[in-house]
Amino acid sequence: MQKTIGYAAHNHNSPLVPFSFERRDLTPTDVQIEILFCGVCHSDIHQVRNEWGSSVFPMVPGHEIVGKVTKVGNEVTGFKLGDTVGVGCLVDSCRTCPDCHDNLEQFCNNAVFTYNSPDKHTGGTNYGGYSRQIVVNQDFVLHVSDKLDPAAVAPLLCAGITTYSPLRHWKVGKGDKVGIVGLGGLGHMGIKFAHAFGAHVVLFTTSPDKAEDAKRLGADEVVVSKNQDEMQKHLASFDFILNTVAAPHNLDVYTALLKRDGTLCLVGLPDHPHPSPAVGNLIFKRRRIVGSLIGGLKETQEMLDFCAENAITSDIEIIPIQQINEAYERVLKSDVKYRFVIDLASLKQPVD
Protein backbone atom coordinates (compact mmCIF):
# COMPACT_ATOMS: atom_id res chain seq x y z
CA MET A 1 0.00 0.00 0.00
CA GLN A 2 1.11 3.56 -0.71
CA LYS A 3 0.40 6.54 1.53
CA THR A 4 -1.14 9.64 0.00
CA ILE A 5 -3.20 12.66 1.01
CA GLY A 6 -6.52 14.11 -0.03
CA TYR A 7 -9.49 16.06 1.24
CA ALA A 8 -12.38 14.10 2.73
CA ALA A 9 -15.82 14.55 4.25
CA HIS A 10 -16.29 12.54 7.45
CA ASN A 11 -20.07 12.89 7.61
CA HIS A 12 -22.88 14.50 5.65
CA ASN A 13 -22.80 17.88 7.42
CA SER A 14 -19.07 18.42 7.97
CA PRO A 15 -16.65 20.38 5.77
CA LEU A 16 -14.02 18.62 3.71
CA VAL A 17 -10.68 18.47 5.55
CA PRO A 18 -7.18 17.06 4.90
CA PHE A 19 -7.11 13.27 5.08
CA SER A 20 -4.32 10.70 4.91
CA PHE A 21 -5.07 7.32 3.37
CA GLU A 22 -3.51 4.55 1.28
CA ARG A 23 -3.74 3.58 -2.38
CA ARG A 24 -3.20 -0.02 -3.43
CA ASP A 25 0.10 -1.25 -4.80
CA LEU A 26 0.11 -1.68 -8.56
CA THR A 27 -1.20 -4.89 -10.06
CA PRO A 28 0.33 -5.92 -13.42
CA THR A 29 -2.46 -4.08 -15.30
CA ASP A 30 -2.56 -0.90 -13.20
CA VAL A 31 -1.49 2.66 -13.95
CA GLN A 32 -0.40 5.03 -11.19
CA ILE A 33 -1.25 8.66 -11.83
CA GLU A 34 -0.06 11.86 -10.21
CA ILE A 35 -3.22 13.96 -10.15
CA LEU A 36 -2.68 17.46 -11.51
CA PHE A 37 -6.27 18.69 -11.74
CA CYS A 38 -9.70 17.52 -10.61
CA GLY A 39 -13.01 19.09 -11.53
CA VAL A 40 -15.70 19.84 -8.96
CA CYS A 41 -19.01 18.27 -10.04
CA HIS A 42 -22.42 19.04 -8.54
CA SER A 43 -22.75 15.31 -7.91
CA ASP A 44 -19.77 15.60 -5.54
CA ILE A 45 -21.93 17.89 -3.41
CA HIS A 46 -24.91 15.53 -3.60
CA GLN A 47 -22.67 12.68 -2.45
CA VAL A 48 -20.84 14.57 0.30
CA ARG A 49 -24.16 15.76 1.74
CA ASN A 50 -25.77 12.33 1.29
CA GLU A 51 -28.61 13.83 -0.73
CA TRP A 52 -28.98 10.60 -2.72
CA GLY A 53 -28.96 8.49 0.46
CA SER A 54 -26.10 6.14 -0.43
CA SER A 55 -22.98 7.90 0.85
CA VAL A 56 -20.19 6.10 2.71
CA PHE A 57 -17.80 8.05 4.93
CA PRO A 58 -15.04 9.08 5.06
CA MET A 59 -15.40 10.16 1.44
CA VAL A 60 -12.77 11.60 -0.89
CA PRO A 61 -14.81 12.93 -3.86
CA GLY A 62 -13.68 13.69 -7.40
CA HIS A 63 -14.22 11.97 -10.75
CA GLU A 64 -12.92 14.51 -13.28
CA ILE A 65 -9.24 13.66 -13.06
CA VAL A 66 -6.31 14.67 -15.26
CA GLY A 67 -2.74 13.77 -14.38
CA LYS A 68 0.59 12.28 -15.40
CA VAL A 69 1.51 8.60 -15.43
CA THR A 70 4.19 7.91 -12.80
CA LYS A 71 4.23 4.08 -12.78
CA VAL A 72 2.82 1.25 -14.87
CA GLY A 73 2.33 -2.45 -14.17
CA ASN A 74 4.36 -4.91 -16.21
CA GLU A 75 1.38 -5.93 -18.37
CA VAL A 76 0.26 -2.38 -19.20
CA THR A 77 0.13 -1.52 -22.88
CA GLY A 78 -0.72 1.85 -24.37
CA PHE A 79 0.51 4.01 -21.50
CA LYS A 80 4.01 5.06 -20.50
CA LEU A 81 5.65 7.23 -17.89
CA GLY A 82 4.90 10.91 -18.40
CA ASP A 83 1.73 10.45 -20.47
CA THR A 84 -1.07 12.91 -19.79
CA VAL A 85 -4.15 10.87 -18.94
CA GLY A 86 -7.66 11.15 -17.60
CA VAL A 87 -9.91 9.19 -15.28
CA GLY A 88 -13.64 9.78 -15.26
CA CYS A 89 -16.55 8.41 -13.26
CA LEU A 90 -15.69 4.70 -13.70
CA VAL A 91 -12.68 2.66 -12.59
CA ASP A 92 -13.98 -0.88 -13.21
CA SER A 93 -16.90 -3.04 -14.36
CA CYS A 94 -17.67 -6.74 -14.67
CA ARG A 95 -16.32 -6.89 -18.29
CA THR A 96 -18.68 -9.80 -19.15
CA CYS A 97 -22.28 -8.50 -19.24
CA PRO A 98 -24.07 -7.29 -22.40
CA ASP A 99 -23.54 -3.65 -21.39
CA CYS A 100 -19.78 -4.13 -21.06
CA HIS A 101 -19.63 -6.02 -24.36
CA ASP A 102 -21.41 -3.07 -25.98
CA ASN A 103 -18.83 -0.61 -24.55
CA LEU A 104 -21.52 0.82 -22.25
CA GLU A 105 -19.78 0.09 -18.98
CA GLN A 106 -21.68 2.88 -17.22
CA PHE A 107 -24.81 0.68 -17.30
CA CYS A 108 -23.09 -2.43 -15.93
CA ASN A 109 -24.85 -3.70 -12.80
CA ASN A 110 -21.41 -4.13 -11.24
CA ALA A 111 -19.88 -0.84 -12.41
CA VAL A 112 -17.29 0.50 -9.96
CA PHE A 113 -17.39 4.25 -9.63
CA THR A 114 -14.31 6.33 -8.92
CA TYR A 115 -15.38 7.09 -5.37
CA ASN A 116 -18.05 5.98 -2.91
CA SER A 117 -18.05 2.53 -4.51
CA PRO A 118 -16.79 -0.80 -3.08
CA ASP A 119 -13.07 -1.36 -3.67
CA LYS A 120 -12.50 -5.04 -4.45
CA HIS A 121 -8.75 -4.65 -3.95
CA THR A 122 -8.81 -3.26 -0.41
CA GLY A 123 -12.22 -4.42 0.76
CA GLY A 124 -13.09 -0.83 1.65
CA THR A 125 -14.48 2.06 -0.37
CA ASN A 126 -12.92 3.82 -3.35
CA TYR A 127 -11.44 7.27 -2.84
CA GLY A 128 -11.59 9.85 -5.61
CA GLY A 129 -9.62 12.61 -7.23
CA TYR A 130 -9.41 15.27 -4.51
CA SER A 131 -5.99 13.75 -3.79
CA ARG A 132 -2.38 13.64 -4.96
CA GLN A 133 -2.39 10.28 -6.73
CA ILE A 134 -4.60 7.42 -7.83
CA VAL A 135 -4.11 3.85 -9.08
CA VAL A 136 -6.47 2.68 -11.86
CA ASN A 137 -6.74 -0.34 -14.13
CA GLN A 138 -5.40 0.52 -17.60
CA ASP A 139 -8.76 -0.20 -19.27
CA PHE A 140 -10.31 2.73 -17.40
CA VAL A 141 -7.56 5.26 -18.12
CA LEU A 142 -7.98 7.68 -21.02
CA HIS A 143 -5.52 9.44 -23.29
CA VAL A 144 -5.52 13.25 -23.10
CA SER A 145 -4.12 15.25 -26.01
CA ASP A 146 -1.26 17.65 -25.32
CA LYS A 147 -3.07 20.10 -27.63
CA LEU A 148 -5.47 20.96 -24.81
CA ASP A 149 -5.11 22.73 -21.46
CA PRO A 150 -5.15 19.83 -18.97
CA ALA A 151 -7.00 21.85 -16.33
CA ALA A 152 -9.79 22.69 -18.78
CA VAL A 153 -9.95 19.05 -19.91
CA ALA A 154 -10.76 17.76 -16.41
CA PRO A 155 -14.52 18.58 -16.49
CA LEU A 156 -14.83 16.82 -19.84
CA LEU A 157 -14.49 13.54 -17.91
CA CYS A 158 -18.00 14.05 -16.47
CA ALA A 159 -19.70 17.24 -17.66
CA GLY A 160 -18.32 16.71 -21.15
CA ILE A 161 -19.25 13.08 -21.68
CA THR A 162 -22.61 13.51 -19.90
CA THR A 163 -23.68 15.96 -22.62
CA TYR A 164 -21.73 14.53 -25.57
CA SER A 165 -23.16 11.02 -25.19
CA PRO A 166 -26.89 11.79 -25.51
CA LEU A 167 -26.31 14.27 -28.33
CA ARG A 168 -24.44 11.55 -30.22
CA HIS A 169 -26.84 8.74 -29.30
CA TRP A 170 -29.89 10.65 -30.54
CA LYS A 171 -27.92 11.68 -33.63
CA VAL A 172 -28.08 15.43 -33.20
CA GLY A 173 -26.62 17.14 -36.25
CA LYS A 174 -26.90 19.73 -38.97
CA GLY A 175 -30.45 21.02 -39.44
CA ASP A 176 -31.69 19.93 -36.01
CA LYS A 177 -33.19 22.41 -33.57
CA VAL A 178 -31.77 21.61 -30.14
CA GLY A 179 -32.62 23.09 -26.75
CA ILE A 180 -30.29 23.15 -23.75
CA VAL A 181 -31.99 23.71 -20.39
CA GLY A 182 -29.72 25.42 -17.86
CA LEU A 183 -26.39 27.16 -18.27
CA GLY A 184 -24.01 25.60 -15.77
CA GLY A 185 -21.27 23.00 -15.78
CA LEU A 186 -23.30 20.63 -17.95
CA GLY A 187 -25.27 23.19 -19.92
CA HIS A 188 -22.28 25.13 -21.19
CA MET A 189 -20.77 21.91 -22.56
CA GLY A 190 -24.10 20.96 -24.11
CA ILE A 191 -24.12 24.26 -26.01
CA LYS A 192 -20.54 23.77 -27.21
CA PHE A 193 -21.14 20.23 -28.46
CA ALA A 194 -24.54 20.87 -30.08
CA HIS A 195 -23.03 23.87 -31.88
CA ALA A 196 -20.03 21.83 -33.00
CA PHE A 197 -22.38 19.15 -34.37
CA GLY A 198 -24.07 21.77 -36.56
CA ALA A 199 -27.39 22.13 -34.75
CA HIS A 200 -29.41 25.31 -34.24
CA VAL A 201 -28.96 25.75 -30.49
CA VAL A 202 -31.40 27.43 -28.12
CA LEU A 203 -30.59 27.96 -24.44
CA PHE A 204 -33.41 27.95 -21.91
CA THR A 205 -32.59 29.86 -18.75
CA THR A 206 -34.34 31.63 -15.91
CA SER A 207 -31.63 34.34 -15.98
CA PRO A 208 -31.84 36.94 -18.78
CA ASP A 209 -28.33 38.14 -17.97
CA LYS A 210 -26.90 34.84 -19.25
CA ALA A 211 -27.86 35.57 -22.86
CA GLU A 212 -24.61 37.19 -23.93
CA ASP A 213 -22.46 34.42 -22.50
CA ALA A 214 -24.66 31.71 -23.99
CA LYS A 215 -24.19 33.19 -27.46
CA ARG A 216 -20.43 33.39 -26.89
CA LEU A 217 -20.49 29.65 -26.16
CA GLY A 218 -22.39 28.88 -29.36
CA ALA A 219 -26.12 29.37 -28.70
CA ASP A 220 -28.09 30.83 -31.60
CA GLU A 221 -31.00 31.94 -29.41
CA VAL A 222 -31.72 32.40 -25.72
CA VAL A 223 -35.20 31.94 -24.25
CA VAL A 224 -36.11 33.03 -20.73
CA SER A 225 -38.15 30.04 -19.58
CA LYS A 226 -40.26 32.13 -17.17
CA ASN A 227 -41.55 34.22 -20.08
CA GLN A 228 -44.63 32.41 -21.41
CA ASP A 229 -44.77 34.48 -24.60
CA GLU A 230 -41.20 33.52 -25.49
CA MET A 231 -41.90 29.86 -24.76
CA GLN A 232 -45.11 29.90 -26.84
CA LYS A 233 -43.16 30.99 -29.92
CA HIS A 234 -41.28 27.67 -29.86
CA LEU A 235 -44.19 25.23 -29.42
CA ALA A 236 -43.75 21.89 -31.22
CA SER A 237 -40.52 22.96 -32.93
CA PHE A 238 -37.61 21.11 -31.27
CA ASP A 239 -36.06 17.85 -32.40
CA PHE A 240 -34.19 17.36 -29.13
CA ILE A 241 -33.96 19.08 -25.76
CA LEU A 242 -31.17 18.30 -23.30
CA ASN A 243 -32.26 19.12 -19.75
CA THR A 244 -29.23 19.61 -17.48
CA VAL A 245 -31.01 21.01 -14.41
CA ALA A 246 -30.42 19.02 -11.20
CA ALA A 247 -33.46 20.34 -9.31
CA PRO A 248 -37.10 19.22 -9.49
CA HIS A 249 -39.18 21.23 -11.97
CA ASN A 250 -42.13 21.01 -14.35
CA LEU A 251 -41.17 19.04 -17.46
CA ASP A 252 -44.42 19.79 -19.32
CA VAL A 253 -43.21 23.20 -20.46
CA TYR A 254 -40.40 21.45 -22.37
CA THR A 255 -42.26 18.41 -23.72
CA ALA A 256 -44.74 20.87 -25.28
CA LEU A 257 -41.87 22.36 -27.28
CA LEU A 258 -40.97 19.08 -28.96
CA LYS A 259 -41.93 18.18 -32.51
CA ARG A 260 -43.66 14.92 -33.28
CA ASP A 261 -41.22 12.17 -32.23
CA GLY A 262 -39.09 14.72 -30.40
CA THR A 263 -36.98 13.77 -27.38
CA LEU A 264 -36.50 15.41 -23.97
CA CYS A 265 -33.37 13.93 -22.40
CA LEU A 266 -32.70 14.31 -18.67
CA VAL A 267 -29.10 14.33 -17.45
CA GLY A 268 -29.48 16.36 -14.25
CA LEU A 269 -30.22 14.12 -11.25
CA PRO A 270 -32.26 15.95 -8.58
CA ASP A 271 -32.45 14.87 -4.96
CA HIS A 272 -36.29 14.78 -5.20
CA PRO A 273 -38.46 13.63 -8.13
CA HIS A 274 -39.78 15.92 -10.83
CA PRO A 275 -43.55 16.48 -10.77
CA SER A 276 -45.23 13.79 -12.86
CA PRO A 277 -45.40 14.91 -16.51
CA ALA A 278 -48.71 15.26 -18.35
CA VAL A 279 -49.30 12.14 -20.45
CA GLY A 280 -51.27 14.02 -23.11
CA ASN A 281 -48.22 16.06 -24.07
CA LEU A 282 -46.47 12.80 -24.91
CA ILE A 283 -49.28 10.83 -26.51
CA PHE A 284 -50.51 13.36 -29.04
CA LYS A 285 -47.12 13.95 -30.66
CA ARG A 286 -45.45 10.62 -29.85
CA ARG A 287 -42.90 12.54 -27.82
CA ARG A 288 -40.58 10.85 -25.34
CA ILE A 289 -38.77 11.60 -22.10
CA VAL A 290 -35.49 9.72 -21.72
CA GLY A 291 -32.41 9.72 -19.53
CA SER A 292 -28.69 9.33 -20.13
CA LEU A 293 -25.73 8.53 -17.89
CA ILE A 294 -22.15 9.65 -18.70
CA GLY A 295 -20.69 7.35 -21.38
CA GLY A 296 -18.64 4.19 -21.77
CA LEU A 297 -14.86 4.21 -22.06
CA LYS A 298 -14.82 3.97 -25.85
CA GLU A 299 -17.21 6.89 -26.25
CA THR A 300 -15.40 8.96 -23.63
CA GLN A 301 -12.14 8.54 -25.55
CA GLU A 302 -13.99 9.46 -28.75
CA MET A 303 -15.24 12.62 -27.02
CA LEU A 304 -11.74 13.56 -25.84
CA ASP A 305 -10.38 13.06 -29.37
CA PHE A 306 -13.23 15.16 -30.82
CA CYS A 307 -12.40 17.92 -28.35
CA ALA A 308 -8.73 17.83 -29.33
CA GLU A 309 -9.64 18.07 -33.02
CA ASN A 310 -12.08 20.93 -32.46
CA ALA A 311 -10.31 22.84 -29.64
CA ILE A 312 -13.19 22.29 -27.20
CA THR A 313 -12.64 22.46 -23.44
CA SER A 314 -14.62 23.56 -20.41
CA ASP A 315 -14.74 27.13 -19.14
CA ILE A 316 -13.15 26.89 -15.72
CA GLU A 317 -12.06 28.67 -12.56
CA ILE A 318 -9.00 27.09 -10.95
CA ILE A 319 -8.90 26.92 -7.16
CA PRO A 320 -6.52 25.54 -4.53
CA ILE A 321 -7.87 22.57 -2.58
CA GLN A 322 -8.06 24.76 0.54
CA GLN A 323 -11.00 26.64 -1.06
CA ILE A 324 -13.11 23.54 -1.74
CA ASN A 325 -15.76 24.21 0.90
CA GLU A 326 -16.23 27.77 -0.31
CA ALA A 327 -16.42 26.44 -3.87
CA TYR A 328 -19.27 24.09 -2.91
CA GLU A 329 -21.29 27.02 -1.59
CA ARG A 330 -20.60 28.99 -4.75
CA VAL A 331 -21.73 26.07 -6.95
CA LEU A 332 -25.04 26.02 -5.08
CA LYS A 333 -25.43 29.74 -5.84
CA SER A 334 -24.46 29.21 -9.53
CA ASP A 335 -21.51 31.50 -8.85
CA VAL A 336 -19.01 29.90 -11.23
CA LYS A 337 -18.42 30.08 -14.98
CA TYR A 338 -18.72 27.22 -15.42
CA ARG A 339 -16.73 24.58 -13.57
CA PHE A 340 -14.35 24.73 -10.63
CA VAL A 341 -11.13 22.78 -11.12
CA ILE A 342 -8.81 22.00 -8.22
CA ASP A 343 -5.08 22.51 -8.77
CA LEU A 344 -3.70 19.57 -6.79
CA ALA A 345 -0.25 21.18 -6.61
CA SER A 346 -1.86 23.11 -3.74
CA LEU A 347 -2.02 19.88 -1.72
CA LYS A 348 1.62 19.65 -0.72
CA GLN A 349 2.14 18.48 2.81
CA PRO A 350 1.28 15.04 4.21
CA VAL A 351 -1.00 14.95 7.23
CA ASP A 352 -0.09 12.98 10.36
Steps between C-alpha positions, in 0.01 A plus 500: 500500500611856429429798724346810347294802601168645396203695627211304649156545652453299820122535516219661304508838677873554555742696280763324294834485684850359435507121518779243483425162346656223291477403134554140395830377363501457124369179350653397164221684312490818710607856425609737776415863436619820662184710506554850364141623477157383613169657408231575757169343392159577650467127563798529737284729713202264481724215615683689775168619644339157455216650298463177301502289818786265411812676628779320686739695722776603513464608138763644267296633203613576146446328165630754247868415522793601280857410588833351398592132497768431763504117502359217291451130570703254296202398284388855417487586132415837351623716787850605600664717761425868449183454293220746568192296585149528634275304732127559502209363700586129456801296611370146438208284385423130469635485138264209414140630491321621184553864601876452533515311170322795338758746643231643730674427827310779676187280492672189637324373813844457656653829383759634745490875533808708571393576855233389746500155340626167643872444441557132422875539550494639854159384617413859589361789298656676202648845551485758223697776338521766772842348572861489383499164323279214390549143375264383222473198273634586153164428333345793687775753428458742210746676273500881519640700209786740569319745269260586782536677835496210749315702764221584255484136387419371850124582492469324165534172693149551644330819381638447151407137447164543678393745228695357205357149538127577468558748218687228311260219592195691376697603191484875543646671195472759228145629453376391843350748744642420843415648839733506800330556836727671753833674459738344750774240499297263283303756303799694373651178363167405345498830310858451380440146375160564338651800320800296388265232363331762281168536681298818551545544875256668737581553868218499753582691816325677784771771493479760220851620581643170372404573139825662393715223643280229351547648153876520557494126573310423180127549566303646210209611719428546869152454647409609852296201615289709741371709209192319367486707181857404411430134573179504292695609192688168506209256544544166320823607329791315666655174387687451827523672837779422746391582855803549727322640807559301821196632689136388482292701252205478262596303189175575314621841386781325309314196365252746344787649300590172332404410145327174423744225605713755683711405802548664841813352657567538873860502622462703820426276800296683767481392862116491476283385207368729230123556506332231291483612135169535316441188290303688234805704404675174416219303340377753247839559338667167581755692703732331748681575824828312538808500719872461440796420724858612419646270232705184461878502471504476121261792460681707762826458308315592180375816673850594618636450147215710355583776747867491402409524131256786556677691782212445744555517876302610803488857627659476842609678816806342661510483879738362763365203695481719812206688340289190432235567764453856379481367144215265596298793632569697184387208280169495687461872424597447131795729568750340262559518125470214456699236685738515794822305451732422790873551445638206698845661518339693787484177702864477600552383853414156640272491802591303813 
